[in-house]
Coordinates of C-alpha atoms in Angstrom, one line a residue:
M553 CA 0.0 0.2 -0.1
A554 CA 1.6 3.2 -1.5
C555 CA 1.8 5.6 2.1
P556 CA -0.7 9.2 1.7
P557 CA 1.3 12.6 0.6
P558 CA 3.4 13.8 3.3
S559 CA 1.9 17.7 5.2
R560 CA 0.6 20.0 2.9
D561 CA 2.5 23.6 3.0
A562 CA 0.6 25.5 5.4
S563 CA 1.2 29.1 4.5
A564 CA -2.2 29.5 3.1
G565 CA -2.8 29.4 7.3
V566 CA -4.9 25.8 7.3
T567 CA -4.4 25.2 10.9
R568 CA -7.7 23.2 11.8
V569 CA -8.1 19.5 12.0
V570 CA -10.5 17.4 11.9
V571 CA -11.1 14.4 14.3
F572 CA -13.2 11.7 13.4
A573 CA -15.1 10.7 16.8
P574 CA -18.1 7.9 15.5
S575 CA -19.6 7.6 18.5
P576 CA -18.5 9.9 22.3
V577 CA -19.4 8.6 25.6
L578 CA -20.9 10.5 28.4
T579 CA -18.7 10.3 31.2
V580 CA -19.4 9.9 34.9
V581 CA -16.9 10.8 37.3
I582 CA -16.6 10.5 41.1
E583 CA -14.4 12.4 43.6
D584 CA -13.8 12.7 46.8
R585 CA -13.9 16.7 47.8
G586 CA -13.4 16.8 52.1
G587 CA -15.3 13.8 52.9
V588 CA -18.1 15.3 50.3
P589 CA -18.9 13.1 46.8
D590 CA -17.6 15.5 43.9
V591 CA -19.4 14.4 40.2
H592 CA -17.9 15.5 38.1
V593 CA -19.9 15.1 33.9
H594 CA -18.4 15.8 30.9
A595 CA -18.0 14.7 27.3
G596 CA -15.7 12.1 26.9
G597 CA -14.4 8.9 24.7
Q598 CA -11.1 8.8 22.8
G599 CA -12.1 11.5 19.7
V600 CA -13.4 14.0 23.0
W601 CA -10.4 13.6 24.2
Q602 CA -8.3 14.0 21.2
A603 CA -10.6 16.9 20.5
R604 CA -10.1 18.6 23.1
M605 CA -6.4 18.6 23.2
V606 CA -6.5 19.8 20.2
S607 CA -8.1 22.8 21.0
S608 CA -6.2 23.9 23.7
M609 CA -3.5 24.3 22.0
G610 CA -5.2 27.2 20.4
V611 CA -5.8 25.3 17.0
D612 CA -9.3 25.5 15.0
V613 CA -11.0 21.4 15.4
T614 CA -13.6 19.8 14.5
V615 CA -15.4 17.1 15.5
C616 CA -17.9 14.4 13.5
A617 CA -19.8 12.3 15.2
A618 CA -23.0 11.0 15.8
L619 CA -25.7 11.1 19.2
G620 CA -28.7 9.3 19.6
G621 CA -30.9 8.4 22.8
E622 CA -30.5 10.1 25.7
T623 CA -26.5 10.1 26.5
G624 CA -26.8 11.9 23.1
R625 CA -28.9 14.2 24.4
L626 CA -26.6 14.7 27.4
L627 CA -23.8 14.7 24.7
R628 CA -24.3 17.7 22.5
H629 CA -24.9 20.2 25.4
L630 CA -22.1 18.7 27.0
I631 CA -19.5 19.0 22.8
A632 CA -20.9 22.2 23.0
D633 CA -20.5 24.0 26.9
E634 CA -17.0 23.4 25.9
G635 CA -16.7 24.9 22.4
L636 CA -15.8 22.1 20.2
D637 CA -16.8 22.9 16.5
T638 CA -19.2 19.3 15.7
R639 CA -20.6 18.1 13.0
V640 CA -23.3 15.5 14.2
V641 CA -26.0 13.1 12.1
D642 CA -28.4 12.1 14.8
G643 CA -29.7 8.4 14.7
A644 CA -32.2 6.4 16.8
F645 CA -29.4 4.3 18.1
T646 CA -27.7 5.4 21.8
N647 CA -24.3 6.0 23.2
G648 CA -22.1 4.6 25.7
S649 CA -21.6 5.7 28.9
Y650 CA -19.7 5.9 31.9
V651 CA -19.6 5.8 35.6
H652 CA -16.4 6.0 37.8
D653 CA -15.3 5.9 41.1
R654 CA -12.2 7.5 42.6
R655 CA -13.5 8.2 46.0
S656 CA -11.3 5.5 46.8
G657 CA -7.2 6.8 45.4
E658 CA -8.4 4.6 42.4
R659 CA -10.6 4.4 39.5
V660 CA -13.9 1.9 39.9
T661 CA -16.7 1.2 37.2
V662 CA -19.6 1.6 38.7
A663 CA -21.5 0.6 35.4
E664 CA -20.4 0.8 31.2
H665 CA -21.9 0.6 28.2
P666 CA -20.0 1.3 24.7
G667 CA -22.8 2.9 22.7
D668 CA -25.1 1.0 20.4
P669 CA -23.3 -0.5 16.6
L670 CA -24.4 2.9 14.7
P671 CA -27.2 2.5 12.0
R672 CA -26.4 2.0 8.1
H673 CA -27.3 4.9 7.1
V674 CA -25.9 7.0 10.8
L675 CA -22.8 5.8 9.6
D676 CA -22.6 6.9 6.3
E677 CA -23.3 10.5 7.0
V678 CA -21.0 10.8 9.5
Y679 CA -18.6 9.3 6.9
G680 CA -19.4 11.8 4.6
L681 CA -18.8 14.9 7.1
T682 CA -15.8 13.6 7.3
V683 CA -14.2 13.9 4.2
T684 CA -16.2 16.7 3.4
E685 CA -14.8 19.2 6.3
A686 CA -11.3 17.6 5.8
L687 CA -10.8 18.3 2.7
D688 CA -9.6 21.5 3.4
A689 CA -8.4 20.2 7.0
G690 CA -4.4 20.8 7.8
A691 CA -4.5 17.5 9.4
A692 CA -7.2 14.5 10.6
I693 CA -7.6 12.0 13.5
L694 CA -9.0 8.8 13.3
S695 CA -9.7 7.7 16.7
G696 CA -11.9 4.9 17.6
P697 CA -15.5 4.0 19.7
A698 CA -15.3 2.7 23.1
G699 CA -16.2 -0.9 22.4
P700 CA -16.0 -3.3 19.0
A701 CA -18.9 -3.9 17.9
V702 CA -19.8 0.5 17.6
V703 CA -18.4 1.0 13.1
P704 CA -17.2 -1.4 11.5
D705 CA -13.6 -2.0 11.1
D706 CA -13.4 -0.9 7.1
I707 CA -14.5 2.6 7.6
Y708 CA -10.7 3.2 8.7
R709 CA -9.7 1.8 5.2
R710 CA -11.3 4.2 3.3
L711 CA -10.9 7.4 5.8
A712 CA -7.8 6.7 5.4
S713 CA -7.4 5.9 1.6
D714 CA -9.9 9.1 0.9
L715 CA -8.3 11.8 3.6
G716 CA -4.6 10.2 2.2
G717 CA -5.4 10.4 -1.1
N718 CA -7.1 14.1 -1.5
G719 CA -3.5 15.8 0.7
C720 CA -4.8 15.4 4.3
P721 CA -2.7 13.9 6.7
V722 CA -4.4 11.4 8.6
V723 CA -2.4 10.5 12.1
A724 CA -4.4 7.0 13.9
D725 CA -4.7 6.4 17.2
L726 CA -6.2 2.5 16.8
A727 CA -5.2 -0.3 17.9
G728 CA -5.7 -4.5 16.3
D729 CA -7.6 -4.3 13.6
R730 CA -8.9 -0.6 13.1
L731 CA -5.3 0.1 12.7
A732 CA -3.9 -2.8 10.3
A733 CA -7.7 -1.5 8.4
A734 CA -6.3 2.2 8.3
L735 CA -2.6 1.0 7.1
D736 CA -4.0 -1.0 4.3
G737 CA -5.5 2.7 3.6
G738 CA -2.4 4.6 4.4
L739 CA -1.6 6.6 7.1
A740 CA 1.0 10.2 7.6
V741 CA 1.8 8.8 11.2
A742 CA 0.2 5.6 13.0
K743 CA 0.9 6.5 16.8
V744 CA 0.2 2.7 18.8
S745 CA 1.4 1.7 22.7
H746 CA 3.4 -1.3 23.0
E747 CA 0.3 -2.5 25.3
E748 CA -1.9 -2.1 22.0
L749 CA 0.6 -4.6 20.7
G750 CA 1.1 -6.9 23.3
I751 CA 4.8 -6.2 23.2
D752 CA 6.9 -5.8 26.9
A753 CA 7.9 -2.5 26.8
G754 CA 11.7 -2.9 27.5
D755 CA 11.2 -5.4 23.9
R756 CA 12.8 -2.6 22.9
D757 CA 14.2 -5.9 20.1
A758 CA 10.4 -6.4 19.4
L759 CA 9.3 -3.1 19.4
L760 CA 11.5 -1.9 17.0
A761 CA 10.6 -4.8 14.5
A762 CA 7.1 -4.0 15.3
V763 CA 8.3 -0.6 14.1
A764 CA 9.2 -1.4 11.1
D765 CA 6.2 -4.0 10.2
L766 CA 3.4 -0.7 10.9
H767 CA 5.8 1.0 8.3
A768 CA 5.8 -1.5 5.3
A769 CA 1.7 -2.0 6.4
G770 CA 0.9 1.5 5.2
A771 CA 2.2 4.5 7.8
R772 CA 4.9 6.7 6.6
A773 CA 5.7 7.5 10.1
V774 CA 5.5 5.4 13.0
V775 CA 5.4 6.4 16.9
V776 CA 5.3 3.4 19.7
S777 CA 4.7 4.6 23.5
R778 CA 5.5 2.8 26.0
A779 CA 4.2 4.4 28.9
D780 CA 6.7 5.8 31.2
R781 CA 9.6 4.6 29.3
P782 CA 11.0 6.8 26.2
A783 CA 9.0 6.2 22.6
L784 CA 10.1 5.2 19.9
A785 CA 9.4 7.2 16.7
L786 CA 10.3 6.4 12.9
T787 CA 10.1 9.5 10.5
D788 CA 12.1 11.0 7.9
D789 CA 14.7 11.6 9.4
G790 CA 15.6 8.6 11.0
L791 CA 14.6 6.7 14.5
F792 CA 14.5 8.0 17.4
E793 CA 14.1 7.6 21.2
V794 CA 11.6 10.5 22.6
R795 CA 13.1 11.3 25.6
M796 CA 9.8 13.3 27.5
P797 CA 9.9 15.6 30.5
R798 CA 9.7 13.6 34.0
L799 CA 6.3 14.5 35.5
A800 CA 4.2 13.9 38.5
P801 CA 1.7 12.2 37.6
A802 CA -1.9 12.6 38.8
D803 CA -3.7 10.7 36.8
P804 CA -1.4 8.8 33.9
R805 CA -4.8 8.4 31.6
G806 CA -4.9 10.1 29.3
A807 CA -1.5 10.6 28.3
G808 CA -1.2 8.4 24.4
D809 CA -4.3 10.5 22.9
S810 CA -2.8 14.0 23.7
M811 CA 0.2 12.7 22.2
T812 CA -1.4 11.9 19.6
A813 CA -3.5 15.6 19.8
G814 CA -0.5 17.2 19.3
M815 CA 0.9 15.5 16.5
A816 CA -2.3 16.6 14.1
A817 CA -2.4 20.1 16.1
A818 CA 1.7 20.2 15.0
L819 CA 1.1 18.1 11.2
A820 CA -1.7 21.1 10.8
R821 CA 0.3 24.0 10.8
G822 CA 2.5 22.7 9.1
L823 CA 5.2 21.7 11.1
P824 CA 7.7 18.8 10.1
V825 CA 6.3 14.9 11.6
T826 CA 9.0 15.0 13.1
E827 CA 9.0 18.3 15.0
A828 CA 5.5 17.0 15.4
V829 CA 7.1 14.3 17.1
R830 CA 8.2 16.8 20.0
V831 CA 5.1 18.8 20.5
G832 CA 3.1 15.6 21.0
A833 CA 5.2 14.4 23.3
A834 CA 5.4 17.3 25.3
A835 CA 1.5 17.0 25.2
G836 CA 1.1 14.1 26.6
A837 CA 3.4 14.4 29.4
L838 CA 1.5 17.9 30.7
N839 CA -1.6 15.9 30.4
V840 CA 0.0 13.7 33.0
T841 CA 0.2 16.0 35.1
R842 CA -4.1 16.2 35.0
H843 CA -7.0 15.1 36.3
G844 CA -8.9 16.4 33.1
L845 CA -8.5 14.0 29.6
G846 CA -7.2 15.4 26.6
T847 CA -6.2 18.7 28.8
G848 CA -3.5 21.3 28.4
D849 CA -2.2 24.9 28.5
R850 CA -0.4 26.0 25.2
G851 CA 1.7 28.0 27.0
A852 CA 2.9 25.4 28.6
I853 CA 3.0 22.5 26.3
E854 CA 5.3 24.9 24.0
K855 CA 7.8 25.5 27.0
L856 CA 7.9 21.6 27.2
T857 CA 8.2 20.6 23.5
A858 CA 12.0 22.4 23.4
R859 CA 13.2 19.9 26.4
V860 CA 11.8 16.8 24.6
D861 CA 15.0 14.8 23.2
L862 CA 15.3 13.2 20.4
V863 CA 17.9 10.7 20.7
P864 CA 18.7 8.9 17.3
L865 CA 18.9 5.1 17.9
P866 CA 21.8 3.1 16.1
G867 CA 21.4 2.7 12.5
G868 CA 18.7 5.2 12.3
T869 CA 20.7 8.4 11.3
A870 CA 22.5 7.5 8.1
V871 CA 19.1 6.1 6.3
T872 CA 18.0 8.2 3.4
T873 CA 13.8 7.1 3.5
P874 CA 12.0 5.5 5.8
D875 CA 12.0 2.9 3.4
D876 CA 16.0 1.8 4.3
L877 CA 15.7 1.7 7.9
A878 CA 12.5 0.3 8.3
H879 CA 14.0 -3.0 5.8
R880 CA 17.1 -2.4 8.4
L881 CA 15.5 -2.5 11.4
A882 CA 13.7 -5.7 10.4
A883 CA 17.1 -7.5 8.9
G884 CA 18.5 -7.2 12.1
A885 CA 15.7 -8.5 13.9
D886 CA 15.5 -11.5 12.1
G887 CA 19.1 -11.7 12.8
G888 CA 18.7 -11.8 16.8
R889 CA 15.5 -14.1 16.4
N890 CA 17.9 -16.3 15.4
R891 CA 20.9 -16.3 17.0
R892 CA 21.4 -19.3 19.3

């Protein structure tokens, strides 16, 4: 599969990101405030969290989503209250929701529902809205729903192909069959965690082999997050270990989504992919210091970006293309597996 064209020139002022967030979820989180339950009700789901971070970085964002049922009616108001621009399709289904109790200091699930599968006509409308909006955007994010049955995997292949083929850089933060489908369509950046790959964070050789596989499958650039270890990134400039500032975490959830959002926002501003990785790392590092998912501060992210180090890995600086590097990575991994 041919990879999509590189990021378009943002000299015309295109600084908007479109987020495919097919089915947001209603989130209810109970925390303790001096012995009194403190209830927080927000719009959530991967796409909403990513859109929130893009917006906090001063980049316009449009969320393309479907809303239905009682949860959908609440989500419409909650998303609007955040000032996020939305393109919404209504339908006879119910969006997902969850109730989490954090009063003990741990996140305890009280109730959770991923949401109903989207009806075919609703899915077609959301697809059309996403393509229309992204054709003149600086970048697009493909995010996943809460449950495996909400949307079919193949929609990610079609969106990646249609958007990337028409000049919109596509960043995908997916896993499993959804990621495979998006790769088949071609991606500007594939972001995935070591957990989603099923590989131990400390097994760098296996992760590098996975990076090569993801590139060969259709991703021009690849970023693999490794929890509290440095992320790994393959870009046109080579292979790097991404060393982020170490900050005390308040809630480690959401760092990956914020990293994805930061990269997309940087691409929409016309920055090269390697610099976008630095911005994304800074956004992810900042988000873990906050309780709100997908929240941040543009000024703080810009300052943290200057503290992100991209350390070239052996063999990663003397290559001219990601394909060359991917071949070297694959050869090295094969050699390691065949040694006795």
